[in-house]
Short mmCIF file of C-alpha atoms in Angstrom, two decimals:
data_model
loop_
_atom_site.label_atom_id
_atom_site.label_comp_id
_atom_site.label_asym_id
_atom_site.label_seq_id
_atom_site.Cartn_x
_atom_site.Cartn_y
_atom_site.Cartn_z
CA UNK A 464 -86.82 -15.45 -1.97
CA UNK A 465 -83.48 -17.19 -2.18
CA UNK A 466 -80.81 -14.44 -1.61
CA UNK A 467 -82.76 -13.01 1.13
CA UNK A 468 -82.35 -16.53 2.48
CA UNK A 469 -78.57 -16.35 1.71
CA UNK A 470 -78.00 -12.68 3.11
CA UNK A 471 -80.14 -14.57 6.40
CA UNK A 472 -77.96 -16.95 6.48
CA UNK A 473 -74.82 -15.14 6.45
CA UNK A 474 -76.35 -12.72 9.57
CA UNK A 475 -76.64 -15.80 11.30
CA UNK A 476 -73.10 -16.69 10.39
CA UNK A 477 -74.02 -19.98 8.82
CA UNK A 478 -71.31 -19.29 6.17
CA UNK A 479 -71.77 -22.71 4.25
CA UNK A 480 -75.73 -22.55 3.70
CA UNK A 481 -75.20 -18.87 2.29
CA UNK A 482 -72.55 -19.90 0.27
CA UNK A 483 -74.16 -22.65 -1.29
CA UNK A 484 -77.19 -20.59 -2.05
CA UNK A 485 -75.08 -17.91 -3.69
CA UNK A 486 -73.49 -20.35 -5.55
CA UNK A 487 -77.60 -21.26 -7.47
CA UNK A 488 -78.01 -17.80 -8.36
CA UNK A 489 -76.70 -15.95 -11.29
CA UNK A 490 -74.52 -12.75 -11.22
CA UNK A 491 -73.47 -12.63 -7.53
CA UNK A 492 -69.87 -13.41 -7.85
CA UNK A 493 -69.00 -10.03 -5.16
CA UNK A 494 -70.90 -11.37 -2.94
CA UNK A 495 -70.11 -14.90 -2.58
CA UNK A 496 -66.55 -13.47 -2.88
CA UNK A 497 -67.20 -11.52 0.15
CA UNK A 498 -68.91 -14.32 1.81
CA UNK A 499 -65.71 -16.43 1.14
CA UNK A 500 -63.64 -13.62 2.33
CA UNK A 501 -65.76 -13.01 6.03
CA UNK A 502 -65.37 -16.70 6.81
CA UNK A 503 -61.81 -16.28 6.48
CA UNK A 504 -62.00 -18.41 3.00
CA UNK A 505 -58.94 -15.36 1.37
CA UNK A 506 -57.91 -17.74 -1.30
CA UNK A 507 -61.55 -18.91 -2.63
CA UNK A 508 -61.96 -14.97 -2.46
CA UNK A 509 -59.23 -14.23 -4.80
CA UNK A 510 -60.33 -16.87 -7.33
CA UNK A 511 -63.02 -14.92 -7.31
CA UNK A 512 -62.17 -11.67 -7.23
CA UNK A 513 -59.54 -11.75 -10.00
CA UNK A 514 -61.85 -13.15 -12.54
CA UNK A 515 -64.15 -9.64 -11.70
CA UNK A 516 -63.73 -6.29 -13.10
CA UNK A 517 -63.00 -3.62 -11.15
CA UNK A 518 -65.73 -1.36 -12.54
CA UNK A 519 -69.02 0.53 -11.95
CA UNK A 520 -70.30 1.30 -8.48
CA UNK A 521 -68.90 -1.90 -6.63
CA UNK A 522 -64.90 -1.04 -8.02
CA UNK A 523 -64.09 0.64 -4.81
CA UNK A 524 -65.45 -2.33 -2.77
CA UNK A 525 -64.19 -4.87 -4.64
CA UNK A 526 -60.66 -3.30 -5.32
CA UNK A 527 -60.29 -3.15 -1.70
CA UNK A 528 -61.32 -6.22 -0.34
CA UNK A 529 -58.74 -8.05 -3.29
CA UNK A 530 -56.46 -6.17 -1.16
CA UNK A 531 -57.35 -7.86 1.97
CA UNK A 532 -57.19 -10.82 0.47
CA UNK A 533 -53.91 -10.69 -0.77
CA UNK A 534 -52.47 -8.75 2.43
CA UNK A 535 -54.38 -11.65 4.88
CA UNK A 536 -53.17 -14.33 2.77
CA UNK A 537 -49.44 -12.51 3.13
CA UNK A 538 -49.16 -11.88 -0.11
CA UNK A 539 -47.69 -8.48 0.68
CA UNK A 540 -45.94 -7.83 -2.47
CA UNK A 541 -48.56 -8.33 -4.49
CA UNK A 542 -50.53 -6.36 -1.96
CA UNK A 543 -48.55 -3.81 -2.49
CA UNK A 544 -48.53 -3.83 -6.01
CA UNK A 545 -51.96 -3.57 -6.33
CA UNK A 546 -52.21 -0.86 -3.91
CA UNK A 547 -50.04 1.00 -5.75
CA UNK A 548 -52.57 1.07 -8.61
CA UNK A 549 -56.16 1.97 -6.34
CA UNK A 550 -56.87 6.28 -8.00
CA UNK A 551 -57.17 8.48 -4.93
CA UNK A 552 -59.81 10.60 -7.41
CA UNK A 553 -58.43 13.38 -5.23
CA UNK A 554 -59.81 12.37 -2.24
CA UNK A 555 -57.34 13.51 0.30
CA UNK A 556 -58.91 11.03 2.86
CA UNK A 557 -58.64 8.07 1.09
CA UNK A 558 -54.88 8.71 -0.40
CA UNK A 559 -54.19 8.97 3.42
CA UNK A 560 -56.35 5.68 3.85
CA UNK A 561 -53.77 3.95 0.69
CA UNK A 562 -50.57 5.75 1.97
CA UNK A 563 -50.85 4.33 5.66
CA UNK A 564 -51.59 1.01 4.19
CA UNK A 565 -49.26 0.77 1.79
CA UNK A 566 -46.73 2.02 4.75
CA UNK A 567 -48.21 -1.10 6.72
CA UNK A 568 -47.59 -3.20 3.78
CA UNK A 569 -43.88 -2.09 3.64
CA UNK A 570 -43.70 -2.87 7.51
CA UNK A 571 -44.94 -6.24 6.80
CA UNK A 572 -42.30 -6.85 4.47
CA UNK A 573 -39.51 -5.90 6.86
CA UNK A 574 -38.75 -2.40 5.02
CA UNK A 575 -38.52 0.18 7.94
CA UNK A 576 -37.43 2.90 5.68
CA UNK A 577 -40.00 3.01 3.32
CA UNK A 578 -42.72 2.41 5.67
CA UNK A 579 -41.40 5.26 8.33
CA UNK A 580 -40.83 7.58 5.26
CA UNK A 581 -44.85 7.13 4.34
CA UNK A 582 -45.74 6.90 8.23
CA UNK A 583 -44.03 10.34 7.97
CA UNK A 584 -46.40 11.48 5.12
CA UNK A 585 -49.17 10.71 6.75
CA UNK A 586 -48.63 11.93 10.02
CA UNK A 587 -48.95 15.31 8.97
CA UNK A 588 -52.12 17.02 9.41
CA UNK A 589 -53.45 20.42 10.64
CA UNK A 590 -56.63 18.69 12.21
CA UNK A 591 -57.62 16.19 14.15
CA UNK A 592 -56.98 13.23 11.51
CA UNK A 593 -57.46 9.29 12.12
CA UNK A 594 -54.81 7.92 10.03
CA UNK A 595 -52.71 10.72 10.91
CA UNK A 596 -53.02 9.58 14.86
CA UNK A 597 -52.63 5.72 13.05
CA UNK A 598 -48.94 6.90 11.67
CA UNK A 599 -48.10 8.78 14.43
CA UNK A 600 -48.52 5.72 16.52
CA UNK A 601 -46.51 3.78 14.33
CA UNK A 602 -43.34 6.76 14.87
CA UNK A 603 -44.23 7.14 18.34
CA UNK A 604 -44.78 10.23 18.52
CA UNK A 605 -47.47 11.21 20.78
CA UNK A 606 -49.41 14.11 18.85
CA UNK A 607 -49.56 16.39 15.95
CA UNK A 608 -50.92 19.65 17.97
CA UNK A 609 -48.63 22.33 18.78
CA UNK A 610 -47.09 21.61 22.02
CA UNK A 611 -48.31 25.38 22.60
CA UNK A 612 -51.69 23.79 23.13
CA UNK A 613 -51.94 21.55 25.35
CA UNK A 614 -50.01 23.95 28.03
CA UNK A 615 -52.47 26.87 28.03
CA UNK A 616 -54.83 27.43 30.50
CA UNK A 617 -57.84 27.78 28.82
CA UNK A 618 -60.63 25.16 29.72
CA UNK A 619 -57.99 22.86 30.36
CA UNK A 620 -58.87 20.24 33.34
CA UNK A 621 -62.06 20.76 35.57
CA UNK A 622 -60.94 21.64 38.98
CA UNK A 623 -64.23 20.45 40.47
CA UNK A 624 -67.70 19.48 40.17
CA UNK A 625 -70.11 22.53 40.27
CA UNK A 626 -73.92 21.81 38.85
CA UNK A 627 -74.97 25.43 37.17
CA UNK A 628 -78.64 25.88 36.46
CA UNK A 629 -78.35 28.94 34.74
CA UNK A 630 -78.15 28.37 30.81
CA UNK A 631 -78.07 31.35 27.87
CA UNK A 632 -81.23 31.45 25.57
CA UNK A 633 -81.47 29.65 22.33
CA UNK A 634 -81.52 33.11 20.64
CA UNK A 635 -79.10 34.60 22.80
CA UNK A 636 -76.30 31.51 22.16
CA UNK A 637 -77.43 32.11 18.63
CA UNK A 638 -76.88 35.46 17.91
CA UNK A 639 -73.33 34.88 19.76
CA UNK A 640 -72.68 32.59 17.46
CA UNK A 641 -74.17 34.48 14.26
CA UNK A 642 -71.60 37.29 15.93
CA UNK A 643 -68.42 35.17 15.29
CA UNK A 644 -69.01 33.01 12.52
CA UNK A 645 -70.05 36.34 10.61
CA UNK A 646 -66.33 37.69 11.90
CA UNK A 647 -64.27 34.40 11.00
CA UNK A 648 -65.89 34.11 7.67
CA UNK A 649 -65.44 37.77 6.78
CA UNK A 650 -69.11 38.24 6.13
CA UNK A 651 -69.76 41.01 8.93
CA UNK A 652 -70.14 44.72 8.67
CA UNK A 653 -68.95 45.20 11.75
CA UNK A 654 -65.28 46.95 10.19
CA UNK A 655 -63.65 47.35 14.34
CA UNK A 656 -60.56 45.80 14.71
CA UNK A 657 -60.97 41.80 16.47
CA UNK A 658 -59.34 40.90 18.82
CA UNK A 659 -58.21 37.35 20.56
CA UNK A 660 -59.57 38.70 23.70
CA UNK A 661 -63.16 39.26 21.78
CA UNK A 662 -63.16 36.26 20.41
CA UNK A 663 -62.25 33.83 23.82
CA UNK A 664 -64.78 36.09 26.43
CA UNK A 665 -67.67 35.23 23.67
CA UNK A 666 -66.84 31.67 23.52
CA UNK A 667 -66.16 31.34 27.71
CA UNK A 668 -69.64 32.90 28.07
CA UNK A 669 -71.02 30.26 25.31
CA UNK A 670 -69.07 27.44 27.47
CA UNK A 671 -69.84 28.44 31.15
CA UNK A 672 -73.39 28.98 29.95
CA UNK A 673 -74.04 25.06 28.26
CA UNK A 674 -74.30 26.40 24.79
CA UNK A 675 -71.74 23.29 23.82
CA UNK A 676 -73.28 22.77 20.73
CA UNK A 677 -72.48 26.50 19.23
CA UNK A 678 -69.38 26.63 20.82
CA UNK A 679 -68.43 23.09 19.07
CA UNK A 680 -69.44 24.15 15.71
CA UNK A 681 -67.27 27.72 16.10
CA UNK A 682 -64.23 25.32 17.06
CA UNK A 683 -65.03 23.25 13.90
CA UNK A 684 -64.53 26.17 11.34
CA UNK A 685 -62.15 28.22 13.72
CA UNK A 686 -59.86 24.84 12.83
CA UNK A 687 -60.99 24.82 8.95
CA UNK A 688 -60.13 28.54 8.56
CA UNK A 689 -56.95 28.17 11.24
CA UNK A 690 -56.45 32.33 12.02
CA UNK A 691 -52.97 32.25 13.70
CA UNK A 692 -53.98 33.60 16.99
CA UNK A 693 -57.10 31.51 17.80
CA UNK A 694 -55.87 28.11 17.06
CA UNK A 695 -55.42 27.64 20.51
CA UNK A 696 -59.08 28.00 21.38
CA UNK A 697 -60.00 26.49 18.67
CA UNK A 698 -59.12 22.72 19.88
CA UNK A 699 -60.65 23.43 23.22
CA UNK A 700 -63.64 24.95 22.03
CA UNK A 701 -64.44 22.28 18.92
CA UNK A 702 -63.86 19.15 21.88
CA UNK A 703 -65.03 20.79 25.41
CA UNK A 704 -65.75 19.44 27.99
CA UNK A 705 -69.60 19.23 27.78
CA UNK A 706 -71.52 18.63 30.73
CA UNK A 707 -68.55 17.87 32.56
CA UNK A 708 -70.42 17.63 36.29
CA UNK A 709 -72.26 15.02 34.54
CA UNK A 710 -69.93 13.10 32.55
CA UNK A 711 -66.97 12.72 35.36
CA UNK A 712 -70.05 11.36 37.97
CA UNK A 713 -71.87 8.59 36.45
CA UNK A 714 -68.07 7.26 34.18
CA UNK A 715 -66.55 7.46 38.28
CA UNK A 716 -69.84 5.38 38.75
CA UNK A 717 -69.57 3.08 36.15
CA UNK A 718 -65.67 2.92 35.87
CA UNK A 719 -66.09 4.57 32.40
CA UNK A 720 -63.40 6.80 30.81
CA UNK A 721 -65.07 9.90 30.60
CA UNK A 722 -63.40 10.79 27.47
CA UNK A 723 -64.82 7.88 25.38
CA UNK A 724 -68.33 9.11 26.93
CA UNK A 725 -67.34 12.81 25.29
CA UNK A 726 -65.83 11.35 22.34
CA UNK A 727 -69.37 9.53 21.49
CA UNK A 728 -71.72 12.73 22.37
CA UNK A 729 -69.81 14.87 20.00
CA UNK A 730 -70.56 12.31 17.14
CA UNK A 731 -74.20 11.47 18.30
CA UNK A 732 -75.79 14.56 18.91
CA UNK A 733 -72.91 17.53 18.28
CA UNK A 734 -73.87 18.41 22.27
CA UNK A 735 -77.19 18.96 21.26
CA UNK A 736 -79.23 17.86 24.09
CA UNK A 737 -82.67 17.11 22.77
CA UNK A 738 -81.57 16.11 19.40
CA UNK A 739 -83.67 12.97 17.69
CA UNK A 740 -82.87 11.26 14.69
CA UNK A 741 -85.48 9.06 12.55
CA UNK A 742 -84.42 5.69 14.33
CA UNK A 743 -86.19 7.90 17.38
CA UNK A 744 -82.92 7.65 18.95
CA UNK A 745 -82.45 10.88 21.79
CA UNK A 746 -80.48 13.17 23.33
CA UNK A 747 -76.50 13.81 23.90
CA UNK A 748 -76.28 10.02 23.85
CA UNK A 749 -78.70 9.60 21.18
CA UNK A 750 -80.46 6.53 22.83
CA UNK A 751 -83.12 4.78 20.88
CA UNK A 752 -86.94 3.57 22.49
CA UNK A 753 -85.89 -0.17 23.00
CA UNK A 754 -82.01 0.51 23.81
CA UNK A 755 -83.63 3.41 26.75
CA UNK A 756 -86.42 0.88 28.24
CA UNK A 757 -84.46 -1.72 28.91
CA UNK A 758 -81.56 0.18 30.90
CA UNK A 759 -84.44 2.22 32.78
CA UNK A 760 -85.33 -1.47 33.69
CA UNK A 761 -81.59 -2.56 34.59
CA UNK A 762 -81.34 1.12 36.43
CA UNK A 763 -84.48 0.55 38.49
CA UNK A 764 -85.91 3.99 36.75
CA UNK A 765 -89.31 3.90 38.07
CA UNK A 766 -92.16 6.12 35.58
CA UNK A 767 -89.55 6.27 33.00
CA UNK A 768 -90.55 7.87 29.57
CA UNK A 769 -88.18 8.02 26.23
CA UNK A 770 -89.15 11.96 26.32
CA UNK A 771 -87.57 11.81 29.80
CA UNK A 772 -83.46 11.13 27.62
CA UNK A 773 -83.97 15.44 26.65
CA UNK A 774 -82.27 15.61 29.98
CA UNK A 775 -78.75 15.67 29.64
CA UNK A 776 -78.54 13.90 33.23
CA UNK A 777 -80.34 10.89 32.87
CA UNK A 778 -78.65 10.77 28.84
CA UNK A 779 -75.72 10.90 30.13
CA UNK A 780 -76.24 8.10 32.98
CA UNK A 781 -77.85 5.61 30.51
CA UNK A 782 -75.21 6.25 27.55
CA UNK A 783 -72.22 5.88 30.33
CA UNK A 784 -73.95 2.96 31.48
CA UNK A 785 -74.28 1.36 28.25
CA UNK A 786 -70.40 1.66 27.92
CA UNK A 787 -69.98 0.15 31.00
CA UNK A 788 -71.96 -3.06 29.91
CA UNK A 789 -70.21 -2.66 26.98
CA UNK A 790 -66.68 -2.56 28.57
CA UNK A 791 -67.66 -5.52 30.85
CA UNK A 792 -68.17 -7.85 27.08
CA UNK A 793 -65.05 -6.65 25.41
CA UNK A 794 -62.77 -5.22 27.71
CA UNK A 795 -60.46 -2.38 26.67
CA UNK A 796 -61.02 -3.07 23.37
CA UNK A 797 -61.98 0.03 22.06
CA UNK A 798 -63.15 -0.55 18.52
CA UNK A 799 -65.34 -3.13 19.62
CA UNK A 800 -66.86 -1.22 22.34
CA UNK A 801 -67.79 2.04 20.04
CA UNK A 802 -68.89 -0.28 17.25
CA UNK A 803 -71.18 -1.90 18.83
CA UNK A 804 -72.85 1.65 20.16
CA UNK A 805 -73.51 2.35 16.53
CA UNK A 806 -74.36 -0.87 15.19
CA UNK A 807 -75.25 -2.84 18.46
CA UNK A 808 -73.41 -5.55 20.11
CA UNK A 809 -75.13 -9.08 17.65
CA UNK A 810 -73.15 -7.41 14.72
CA UNK A 811 -69.99 -6.73 16.36
CA UNK A 812 -69.85 -10.26 18.34
CA UNK A 813 -70.30 -11.34 14.84
CA UNK A 814 -67.34 -9.48 13.06
CA UNK A 815 -65.47 -10.15 16.06
CA UNK A 816 -65.57 -13.99 15.50
CA UNK A 817 -63.84 -13.74 12.30
CA UNK A 818 -61.23 -10.61 13.49
CA UNK A 819 -59.87 -11.96 16.45
CA UNK A 820 -56.52 -12.37 14.70
CA UNK A 821 -56.75 -8.84 13.20
CA UNK A 822 -54.72 -5.87 14.84
CA UNK A 823 -57.57 -3.13 15.88
CA UNK A 824 -56.31 -1.07 12.81
CA UNK A 825 -57.37 -4.34 10.52
CA UNK A 826 -60.48 -4.79 12.47
CA UNK A 827 -61.73 -1.65 11.82
CA UNK A 828 -61.57 -1.60 8.16
CA UNK A 829 -62.89 -4.88 7.93
CA UNK A 830 -66.12 -3.31 9.40
CA UNK A 831 -68.96 -3.89 6.50
CA UNK A 832 -71.16 -1.35 7.28
CA UNK A 833 -69.74 2.32 5.82
CA UNK A 834 -71.54 4.04 8.43
CA UNK A 835 -70.13 1.99 11.09
CA UNK A 836 -67.06 1.88 10.34
CA UNK A 837 -66.80 5.46 9.69
CA UNK A 838 -68.62 6.27 12.73
CA UNK A 839 -65.43 4.23 14.71
CA UNK A 840 -63.04 5.86 12.62
CA UNK A 841 -64.36 9.37 14.04
CA UNK A 842 -65.15 8.52 17.87
CA UNK A 843 -61.34 6.99 18.02
CA UNK A 844 -60.36 10.40 16.42
CA UNK A 845 -62.73 12.18 18.87
CA UNK A 846 -61.38 10.29 21.75
CA UNK A 847 -57.89 10.49 20.81
CA UNK A 848 -58.35 14.02 20.87
CA UNK A 849 -59.95 14.77 24.36
CA UNK A 850 -57.05 12.49 25.35
CA UNK A 851 -54.11 14.79 24.35
CA UNK A 852 -56.04 17.66 25.52
CA UNK A 853 -56.68 17.05 28.41
CA UNK A 854 -54.34 14.53 29.93
CA UNK A 855 -51.11 16.36 29.11
#
């Protein structure tokens, strides 16, 4: 029971009480070190971490906690030496993370040449990538997407708001997806020549009939397999202007960037309007029952029922209004806004209290929930990609 009480104290920012309890419990060195770290007592965290063996299930967590403790106490050379010993375990994303933070640490040490050399390594990516975007920002480069992508007219910018009611039946949309998917992966028995017009015509049919989830799935497959002649379409298919009439409408009313709404929609539901989660989050922007009731009251929506969130316009309205509330609370700080959409504002306020001195990329790495940290990275990647595709 003392362990649970200590966790409760920690979640409510009562760090001294939590630390006192953990000090009385056996085999709690890692949790105690994490609490010291979380409360900004980095040197105390280091003393415990140095005594821990980096092995077992927690080995990666312990190693990164030690790096960050060294980093935030400005022991950059020691932090860099330690970072060089971390195994990447053939994980491409972990390797990019290590190299990126090696570059940042070299920059802290004043070695611009070495840091730029490492940023250049990280910045190379065939598909949208969180660390590639960060590295390109450090190098003051705008995009890794080929220039021809942002110059194309294929679904580039909405010219006017058009409210459509006709939709491809799911069965028909599925058949279009299955056909293109089988041709792309080479599993089709159709041996006729496959042309770019064939893909473009069918892809646009999915788009203009509102089958955005199928279109995005195809675009993602295209980006992974990268057939050269279809690359331009692939980016726009993977990141469509889904439900743009409603997204732009409510973004304008509530003063929210429409591309942030789309970035969250892509991550939350993959553009599927009726999808439900185990936590009963529903619809395009995955709104849970309690939040939906609170939002319905604020928006003065009469006779609201949670199942109504399967309606795209209402779901987008509520999701965008929620983003407006967080924008009012956090200002233009995207990591806070995005993290709060996943973990709630109470958790973010707790992390923010400890991380206000951090740069945005540092703050994201300190989010203690793996799910939320990965969520923020993915939504930021979606957002930056939308900006590159549709604002040039």
